[in-house]
Tab-separated table of C-alpha atoms and ligand atoms in Angstrom:
chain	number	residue	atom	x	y	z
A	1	UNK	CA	0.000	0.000	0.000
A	2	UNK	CA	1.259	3.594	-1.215
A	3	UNK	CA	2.601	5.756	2.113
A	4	UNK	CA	0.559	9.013	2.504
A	5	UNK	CA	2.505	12.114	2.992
A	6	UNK	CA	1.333	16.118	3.784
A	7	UNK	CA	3.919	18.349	1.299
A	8	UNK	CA	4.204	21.623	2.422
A	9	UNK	CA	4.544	24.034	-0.134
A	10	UNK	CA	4.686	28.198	-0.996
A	11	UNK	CA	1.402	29.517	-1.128
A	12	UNK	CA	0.979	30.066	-5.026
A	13	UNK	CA	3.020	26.977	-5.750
A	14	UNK	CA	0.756	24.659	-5.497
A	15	UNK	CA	0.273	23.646	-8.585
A	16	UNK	CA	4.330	23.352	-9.644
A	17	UNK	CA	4.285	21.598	-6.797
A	18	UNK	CA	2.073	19.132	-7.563
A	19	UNK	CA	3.533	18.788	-11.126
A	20	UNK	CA	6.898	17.715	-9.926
A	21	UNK	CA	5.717	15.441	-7.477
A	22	UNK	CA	3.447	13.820	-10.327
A	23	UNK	CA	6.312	13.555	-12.161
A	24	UNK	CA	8.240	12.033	-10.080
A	25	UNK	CA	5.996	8.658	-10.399
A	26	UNK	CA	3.857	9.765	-6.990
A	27	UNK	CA	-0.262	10.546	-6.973
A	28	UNK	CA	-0.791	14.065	-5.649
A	29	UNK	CA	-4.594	13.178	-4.286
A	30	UNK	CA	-5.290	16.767	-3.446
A	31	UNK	CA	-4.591	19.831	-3.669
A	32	UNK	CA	-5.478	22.806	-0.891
A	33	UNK	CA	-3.558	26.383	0.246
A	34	UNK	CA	-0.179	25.325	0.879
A	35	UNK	CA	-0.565	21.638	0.990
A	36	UNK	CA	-1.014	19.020	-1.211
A	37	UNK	CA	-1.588	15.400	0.008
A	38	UNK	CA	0.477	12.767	-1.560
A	39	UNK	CA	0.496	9.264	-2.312
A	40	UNK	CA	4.156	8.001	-2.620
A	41	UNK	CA	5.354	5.592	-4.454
A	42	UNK	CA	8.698	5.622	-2.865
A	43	UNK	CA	10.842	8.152	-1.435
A	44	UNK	CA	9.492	11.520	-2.048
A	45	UNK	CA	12.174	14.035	-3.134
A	46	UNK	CA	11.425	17.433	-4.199
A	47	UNK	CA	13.155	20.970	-4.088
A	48	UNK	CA	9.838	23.399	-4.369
A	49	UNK	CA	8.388	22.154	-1.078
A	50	UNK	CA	9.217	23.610	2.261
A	51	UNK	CA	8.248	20.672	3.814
A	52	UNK	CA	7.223	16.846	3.792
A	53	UNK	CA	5.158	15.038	7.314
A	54	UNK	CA	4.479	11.409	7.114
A	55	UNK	CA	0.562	10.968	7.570
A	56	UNK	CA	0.032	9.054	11.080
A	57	UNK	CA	-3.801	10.009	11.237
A	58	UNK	CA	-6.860	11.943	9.626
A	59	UNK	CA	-10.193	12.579	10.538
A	60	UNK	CA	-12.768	15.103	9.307
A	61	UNK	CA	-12.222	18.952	9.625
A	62	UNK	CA	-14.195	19.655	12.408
A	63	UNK	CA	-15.119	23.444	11.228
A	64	UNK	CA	-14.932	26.523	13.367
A	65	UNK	CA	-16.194	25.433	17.112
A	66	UNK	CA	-14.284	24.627	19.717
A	67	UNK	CA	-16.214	21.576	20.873
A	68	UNK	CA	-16.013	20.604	17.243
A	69	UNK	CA	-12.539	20.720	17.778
A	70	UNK	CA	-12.127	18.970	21.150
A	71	UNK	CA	-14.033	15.992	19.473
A	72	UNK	CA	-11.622	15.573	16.260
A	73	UNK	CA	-8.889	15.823	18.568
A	74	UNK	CA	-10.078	12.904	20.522
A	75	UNK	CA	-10.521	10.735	17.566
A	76	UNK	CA	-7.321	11.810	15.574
A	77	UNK	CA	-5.325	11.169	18.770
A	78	UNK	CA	-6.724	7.452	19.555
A	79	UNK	CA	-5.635	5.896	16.105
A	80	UNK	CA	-1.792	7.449	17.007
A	81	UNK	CA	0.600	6.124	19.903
A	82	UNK	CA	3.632	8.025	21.074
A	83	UNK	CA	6.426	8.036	23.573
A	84	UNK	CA	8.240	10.422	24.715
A	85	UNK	CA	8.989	13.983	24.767
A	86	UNK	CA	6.798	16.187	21.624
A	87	UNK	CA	5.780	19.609	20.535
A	88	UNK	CA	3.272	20.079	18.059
A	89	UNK	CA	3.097	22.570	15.299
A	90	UNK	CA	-0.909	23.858	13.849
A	91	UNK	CA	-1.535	25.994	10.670
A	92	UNK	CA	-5.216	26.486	9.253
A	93	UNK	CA	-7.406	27.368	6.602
A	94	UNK	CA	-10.032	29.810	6.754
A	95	UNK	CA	-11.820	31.527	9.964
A	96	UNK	CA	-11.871	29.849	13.510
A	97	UNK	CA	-13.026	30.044	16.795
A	98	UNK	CA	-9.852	29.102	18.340
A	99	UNK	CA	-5.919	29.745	17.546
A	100	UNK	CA	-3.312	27.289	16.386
A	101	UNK	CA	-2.091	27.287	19.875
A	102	UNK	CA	-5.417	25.555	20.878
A	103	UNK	CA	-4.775	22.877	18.301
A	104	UNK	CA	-1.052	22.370	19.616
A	105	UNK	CA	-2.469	22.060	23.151
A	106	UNK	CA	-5.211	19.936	22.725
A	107	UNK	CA	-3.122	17.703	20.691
A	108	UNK	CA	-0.172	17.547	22.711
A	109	UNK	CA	-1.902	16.799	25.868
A	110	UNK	CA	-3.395	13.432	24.461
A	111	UNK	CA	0.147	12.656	23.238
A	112	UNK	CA	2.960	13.956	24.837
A	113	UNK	CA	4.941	12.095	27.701
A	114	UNK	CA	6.130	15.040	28.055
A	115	UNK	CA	4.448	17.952	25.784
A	116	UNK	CA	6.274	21.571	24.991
A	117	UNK	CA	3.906	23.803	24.265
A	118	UNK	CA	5.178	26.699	21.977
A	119	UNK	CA	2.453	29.008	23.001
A	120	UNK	CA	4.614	31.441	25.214
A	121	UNK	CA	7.784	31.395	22.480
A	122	UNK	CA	10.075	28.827	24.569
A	123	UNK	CA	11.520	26.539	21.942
A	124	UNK	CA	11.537	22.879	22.751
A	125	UNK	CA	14.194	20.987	23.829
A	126	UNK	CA	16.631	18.817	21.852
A	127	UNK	CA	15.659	15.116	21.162
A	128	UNK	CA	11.663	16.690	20.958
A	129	UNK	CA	9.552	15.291	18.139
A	130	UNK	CA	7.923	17.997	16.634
A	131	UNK	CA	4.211	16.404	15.652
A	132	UNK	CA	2.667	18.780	12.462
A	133	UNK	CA	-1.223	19.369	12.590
A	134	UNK	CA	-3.024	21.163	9.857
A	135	UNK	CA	-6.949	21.180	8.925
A	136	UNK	CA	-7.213	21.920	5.250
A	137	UNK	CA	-10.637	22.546	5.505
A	138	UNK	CA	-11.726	18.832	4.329
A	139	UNK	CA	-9.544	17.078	7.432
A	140	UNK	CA	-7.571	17.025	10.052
A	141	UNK	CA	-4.271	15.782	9.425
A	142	UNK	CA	-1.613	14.837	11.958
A	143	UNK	CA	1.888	13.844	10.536
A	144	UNK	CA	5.549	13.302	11.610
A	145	UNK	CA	8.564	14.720	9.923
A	146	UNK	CA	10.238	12.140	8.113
A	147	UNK	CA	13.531	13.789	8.496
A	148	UNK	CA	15.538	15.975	10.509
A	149	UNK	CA	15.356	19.530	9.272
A	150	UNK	CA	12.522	20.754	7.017
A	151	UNK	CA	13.410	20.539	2.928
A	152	UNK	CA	13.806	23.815	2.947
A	153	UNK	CA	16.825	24.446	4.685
A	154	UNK	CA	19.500	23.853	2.474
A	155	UNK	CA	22.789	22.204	3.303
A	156	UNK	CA	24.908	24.556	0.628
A	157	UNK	CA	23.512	27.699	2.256
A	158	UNK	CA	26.559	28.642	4.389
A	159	UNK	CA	25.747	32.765	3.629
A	160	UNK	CA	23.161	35.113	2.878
A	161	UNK	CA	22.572	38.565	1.668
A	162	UNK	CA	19.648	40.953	2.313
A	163	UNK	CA	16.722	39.459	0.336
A	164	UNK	CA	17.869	36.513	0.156
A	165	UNK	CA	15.435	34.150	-1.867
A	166	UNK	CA	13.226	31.412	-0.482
A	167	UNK	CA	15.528	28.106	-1.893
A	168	UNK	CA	11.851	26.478	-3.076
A	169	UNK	CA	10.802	29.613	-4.609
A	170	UNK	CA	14.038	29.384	-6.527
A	171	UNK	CA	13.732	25.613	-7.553
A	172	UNK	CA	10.367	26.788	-8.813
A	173	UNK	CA	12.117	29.582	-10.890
A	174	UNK	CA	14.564	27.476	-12.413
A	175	UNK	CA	12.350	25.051	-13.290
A	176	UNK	CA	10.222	27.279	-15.271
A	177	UNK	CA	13.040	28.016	-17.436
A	178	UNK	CA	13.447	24.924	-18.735
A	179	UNK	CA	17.123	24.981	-18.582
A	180	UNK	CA	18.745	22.343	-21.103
A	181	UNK	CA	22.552	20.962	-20.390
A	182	UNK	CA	25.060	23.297	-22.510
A	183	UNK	CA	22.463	26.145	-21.947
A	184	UNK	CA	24.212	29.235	-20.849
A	185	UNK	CA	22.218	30.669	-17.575
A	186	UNK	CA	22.746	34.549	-16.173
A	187	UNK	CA	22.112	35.880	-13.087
A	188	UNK	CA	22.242	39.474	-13.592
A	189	UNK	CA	21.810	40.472	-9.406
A	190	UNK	CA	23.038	37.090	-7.809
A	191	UNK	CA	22.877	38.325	-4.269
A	192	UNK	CA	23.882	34.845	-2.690
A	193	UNK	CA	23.458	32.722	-5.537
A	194	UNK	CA	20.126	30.950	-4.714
A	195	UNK	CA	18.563	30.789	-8.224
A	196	UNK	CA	21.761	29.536	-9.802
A	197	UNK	CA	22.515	27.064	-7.610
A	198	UNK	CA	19.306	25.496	-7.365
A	199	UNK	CA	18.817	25.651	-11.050
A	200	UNK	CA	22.634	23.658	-11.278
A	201	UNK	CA	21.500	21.047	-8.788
A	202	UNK	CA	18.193	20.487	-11.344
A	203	UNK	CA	20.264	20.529	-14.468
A	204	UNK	CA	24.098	19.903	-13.322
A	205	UNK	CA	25.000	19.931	-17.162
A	206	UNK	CA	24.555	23.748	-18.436
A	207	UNK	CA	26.843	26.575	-17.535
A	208	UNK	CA	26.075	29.352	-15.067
A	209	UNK	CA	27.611	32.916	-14.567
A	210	UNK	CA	26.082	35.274	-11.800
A	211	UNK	CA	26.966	38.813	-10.767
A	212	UNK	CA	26.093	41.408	-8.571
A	213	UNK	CA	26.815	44.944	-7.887
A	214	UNK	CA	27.878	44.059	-4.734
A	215	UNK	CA	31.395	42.658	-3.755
A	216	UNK	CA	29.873	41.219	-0.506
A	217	UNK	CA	27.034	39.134	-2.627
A	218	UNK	CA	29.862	37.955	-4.654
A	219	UNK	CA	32.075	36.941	-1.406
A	220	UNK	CA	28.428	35.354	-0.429
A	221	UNK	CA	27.662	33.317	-3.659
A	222	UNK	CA	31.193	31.955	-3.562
A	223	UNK	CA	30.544	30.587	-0.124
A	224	UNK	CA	28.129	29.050	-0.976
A	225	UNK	CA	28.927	27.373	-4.395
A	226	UNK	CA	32.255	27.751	-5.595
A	227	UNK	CA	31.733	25.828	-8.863
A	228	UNK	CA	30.061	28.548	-10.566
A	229	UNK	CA	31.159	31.658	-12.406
A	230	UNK	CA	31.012	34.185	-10.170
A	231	UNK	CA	30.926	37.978	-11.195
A	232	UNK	CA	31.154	37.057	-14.870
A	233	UNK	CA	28.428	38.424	-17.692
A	234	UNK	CA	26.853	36.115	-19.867
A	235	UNK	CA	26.721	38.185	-23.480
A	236	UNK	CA	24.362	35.884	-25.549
A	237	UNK	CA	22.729	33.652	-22.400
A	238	UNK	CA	20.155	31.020	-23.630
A	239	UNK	CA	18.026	31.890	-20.209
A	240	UNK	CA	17.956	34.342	-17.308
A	241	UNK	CA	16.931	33.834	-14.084
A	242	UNK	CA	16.588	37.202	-12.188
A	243	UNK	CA	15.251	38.362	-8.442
A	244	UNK	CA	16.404	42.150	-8.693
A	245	UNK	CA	15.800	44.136	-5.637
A	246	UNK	CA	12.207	44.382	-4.361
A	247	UNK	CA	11.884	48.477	-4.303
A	248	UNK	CA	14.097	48.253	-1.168
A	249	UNK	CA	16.955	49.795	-3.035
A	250	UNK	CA	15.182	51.207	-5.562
A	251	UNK	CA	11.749	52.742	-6.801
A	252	UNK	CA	9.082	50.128	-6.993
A	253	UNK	CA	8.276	51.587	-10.030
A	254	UNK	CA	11.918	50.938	-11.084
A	255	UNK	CA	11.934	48.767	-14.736
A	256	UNK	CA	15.074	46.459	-13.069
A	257	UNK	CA	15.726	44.549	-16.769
A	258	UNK	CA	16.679	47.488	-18.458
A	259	UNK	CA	20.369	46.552	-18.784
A	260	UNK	CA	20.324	42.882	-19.001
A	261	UNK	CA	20.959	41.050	-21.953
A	262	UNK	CA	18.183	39.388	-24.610
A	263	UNK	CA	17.974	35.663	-23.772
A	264	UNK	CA	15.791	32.572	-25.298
A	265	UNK	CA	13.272	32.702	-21.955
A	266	UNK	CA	13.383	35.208	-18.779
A	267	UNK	CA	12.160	34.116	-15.390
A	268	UNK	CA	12.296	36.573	-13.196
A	269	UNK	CA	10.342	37.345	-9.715
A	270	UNK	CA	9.380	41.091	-9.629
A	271	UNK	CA	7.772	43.154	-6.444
A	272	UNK	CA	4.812	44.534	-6.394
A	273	UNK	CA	4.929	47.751	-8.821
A	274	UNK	CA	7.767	46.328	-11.219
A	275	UNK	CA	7.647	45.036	-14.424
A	276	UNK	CA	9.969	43.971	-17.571
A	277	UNK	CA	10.845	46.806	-20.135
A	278	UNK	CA	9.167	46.830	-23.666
A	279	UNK	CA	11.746	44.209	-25.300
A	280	UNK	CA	9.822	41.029	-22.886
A	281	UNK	CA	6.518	39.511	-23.368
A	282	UNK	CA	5.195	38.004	-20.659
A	283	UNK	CA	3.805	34.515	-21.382
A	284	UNK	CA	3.017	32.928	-17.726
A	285	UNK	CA	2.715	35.019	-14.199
A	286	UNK	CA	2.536	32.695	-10.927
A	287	UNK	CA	1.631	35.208	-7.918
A	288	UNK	CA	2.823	34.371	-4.512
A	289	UNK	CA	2.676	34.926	-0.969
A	290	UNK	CA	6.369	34.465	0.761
A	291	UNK	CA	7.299	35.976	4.452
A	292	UNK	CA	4.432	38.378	4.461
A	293	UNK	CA	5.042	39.937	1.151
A	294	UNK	CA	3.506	39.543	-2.488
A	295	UNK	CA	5.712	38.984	-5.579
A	296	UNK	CA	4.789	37.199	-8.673
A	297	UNK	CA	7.104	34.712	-10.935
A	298	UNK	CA	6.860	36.259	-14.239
A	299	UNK	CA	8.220	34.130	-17.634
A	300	UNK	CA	8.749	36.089	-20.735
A	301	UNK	CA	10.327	35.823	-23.830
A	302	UNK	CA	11.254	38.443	-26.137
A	303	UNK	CA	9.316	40.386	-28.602
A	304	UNK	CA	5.727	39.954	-29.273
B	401	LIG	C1	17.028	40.430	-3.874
B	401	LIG	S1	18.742	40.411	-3.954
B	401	LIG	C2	19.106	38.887	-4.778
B	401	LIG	C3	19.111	37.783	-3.806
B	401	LIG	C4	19.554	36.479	-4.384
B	401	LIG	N1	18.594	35.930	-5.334
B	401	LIG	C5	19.796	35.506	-3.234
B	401	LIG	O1	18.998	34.567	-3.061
B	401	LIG	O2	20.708	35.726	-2.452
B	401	LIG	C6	19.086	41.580	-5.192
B	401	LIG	C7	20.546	41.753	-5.514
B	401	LIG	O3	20.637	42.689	-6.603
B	401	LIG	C8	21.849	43.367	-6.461
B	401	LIG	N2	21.775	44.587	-7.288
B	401	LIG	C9	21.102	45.727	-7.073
B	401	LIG	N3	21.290	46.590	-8.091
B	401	LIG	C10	22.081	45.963	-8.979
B	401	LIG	C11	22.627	46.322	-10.255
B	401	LIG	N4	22.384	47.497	-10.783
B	401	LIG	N5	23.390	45.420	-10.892
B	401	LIG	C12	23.652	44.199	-10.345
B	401	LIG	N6	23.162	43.815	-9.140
B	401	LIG	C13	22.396	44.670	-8.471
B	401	LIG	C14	21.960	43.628	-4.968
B	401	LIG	O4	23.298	43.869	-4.589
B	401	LIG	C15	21.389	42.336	-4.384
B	401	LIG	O5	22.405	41.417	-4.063
């Protein structure tokens, strides 16, 4: 029998989400904000989620009342045994009568031997199983992290620069491009190299050149990857991939593409406010929600 996993994704990648997962050989079953629900046929591995529980237990959503609540509990909690010490993590859809912190609790007092409640901030000790709740509106789903860290922590990222991109948002990016091997790939404003390392772990066989105005991205990108071509311009690149500033250095009504070069496809994730010059036409636009803010993937190609 196929395991059943909970895949955690950016809200407004969903759907790429779902596509590499299908493609992978696995049967996304559904698909809500955020979350899809997976049937695996083996290992799952994917670089646009942020995260991946093993199912342990589901039960209806029981909607916005707390006693409605206090009874799902109940019932998720009897088909699950655990020892030892847990915490518990809640996200849900839509409107409530009670917070996530009223999910944790109720859940970790049926389970936890001990429980750490994150309500007042105090992270949990070392050796804690963190259990993952989340009610999507059709159920209640209570899964275990099959893994140490979530998948979207990345073991190259050793530095950072301001704006930094979400990793998965950047796996989503360079998959768009559809990036052949011997393509040449630019990054016109590198920053720390996110999109073209992610994009070389996807398709190890093009070639990649970043830059940045700034020596310190450079130093940054280096870090962590030092396999690429740093701080060299690709003249004639066969794709970009692109996450200029987001109006924090300059106008959001700034048109950041002006100097980069003409390429076969553009993918490029723009703030609210910016768009591509006149030279790009935009052929797909994926808008997202990431850390409180609201940029959209935009693909375009040039001329009309
Ligand atoms: C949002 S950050 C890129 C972050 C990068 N994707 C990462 O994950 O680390 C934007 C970058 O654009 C660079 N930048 C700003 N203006 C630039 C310009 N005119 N030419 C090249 N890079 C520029 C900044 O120095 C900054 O590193």
């Amino acid at each position: 029998m196929p395991s059943e996993f909970l895949v955690r994704t950016v809200t407004g990648l969903e759907d790429l989400t779902a596509a590499e997962i299908t493609e992978a050989g696995h049967r996304v079953v559904d698909v809500t904000k955020r979350q899809l629900v997976v049937e695996a046929a083996g290992p799952v591995v994917t670089r646009l989620a942020d995260d991946l529980f093993a199912v342990r237990a589901s039960v209806p959503d029981p909607g916005r009342t707390r006693d409605g609540l206090r009874q799902a509990v109940a019932r998720l909690t009897a088909r699950v045994a655990h020892g030892g010490p847990i915490s518990v993590t809640a996200s849900f859809t839509g409107s409530r009568n009670f917070s996530r912190f009223d999910v944790e609790d109720a859940v970790g007092a049926r389970l936890g031997e001990p429980y750490f409640s994150r309500r007042h901030g105090t992270p949990p000790p070392p050796g804690t199983t963190d259990l993952r709740v989340t009610l999507d509106g059709k159920a209640m789903w209570l899964g275990v992290r099959p893994h140490p860290a979530p998948l979207h922590r990345r073991a190259w990222r050793r530095a950072t620069v301001v704006g930094s991109l979400h990793p998965p948002v950047a796996a989503a990016m360079a998959r768009l491009a559809g990036i052949r091997p011997g393509h040449v790939v630019f990054d016109p404003c590198c920053g720390a190299g996110t999109l073209l390392i992610e994009a070389r772990i996807q398709v190890p066989g093009a070639r990649y050149h970043g830059t940045d105005i700034d020596p310190a991205a450079i130093r940054a990108a280096r870090i962590n990857d030092p396999g690429i071509a740093w701080r060299t311009e690709a003249v004639e690149p066969d794709r970009i991939l692109a996450n200029p500033p987001w109006g924090v250095r300059l106008p959001a009504d700034a048109v950041p593409s002006a100097g980069w070069p003409e390429a076969g496809r553009l993918v490029a994730i723009l703030g609210e406010g910016q768009r591509l010059d006149r030279r790009w036409t935009t052929v797909g636009e994926h808008a997202l929600t990431v850390a409180g803010r609201h940029p959209r993937i935009v693909v375009a190609l040039i001329g009309k």
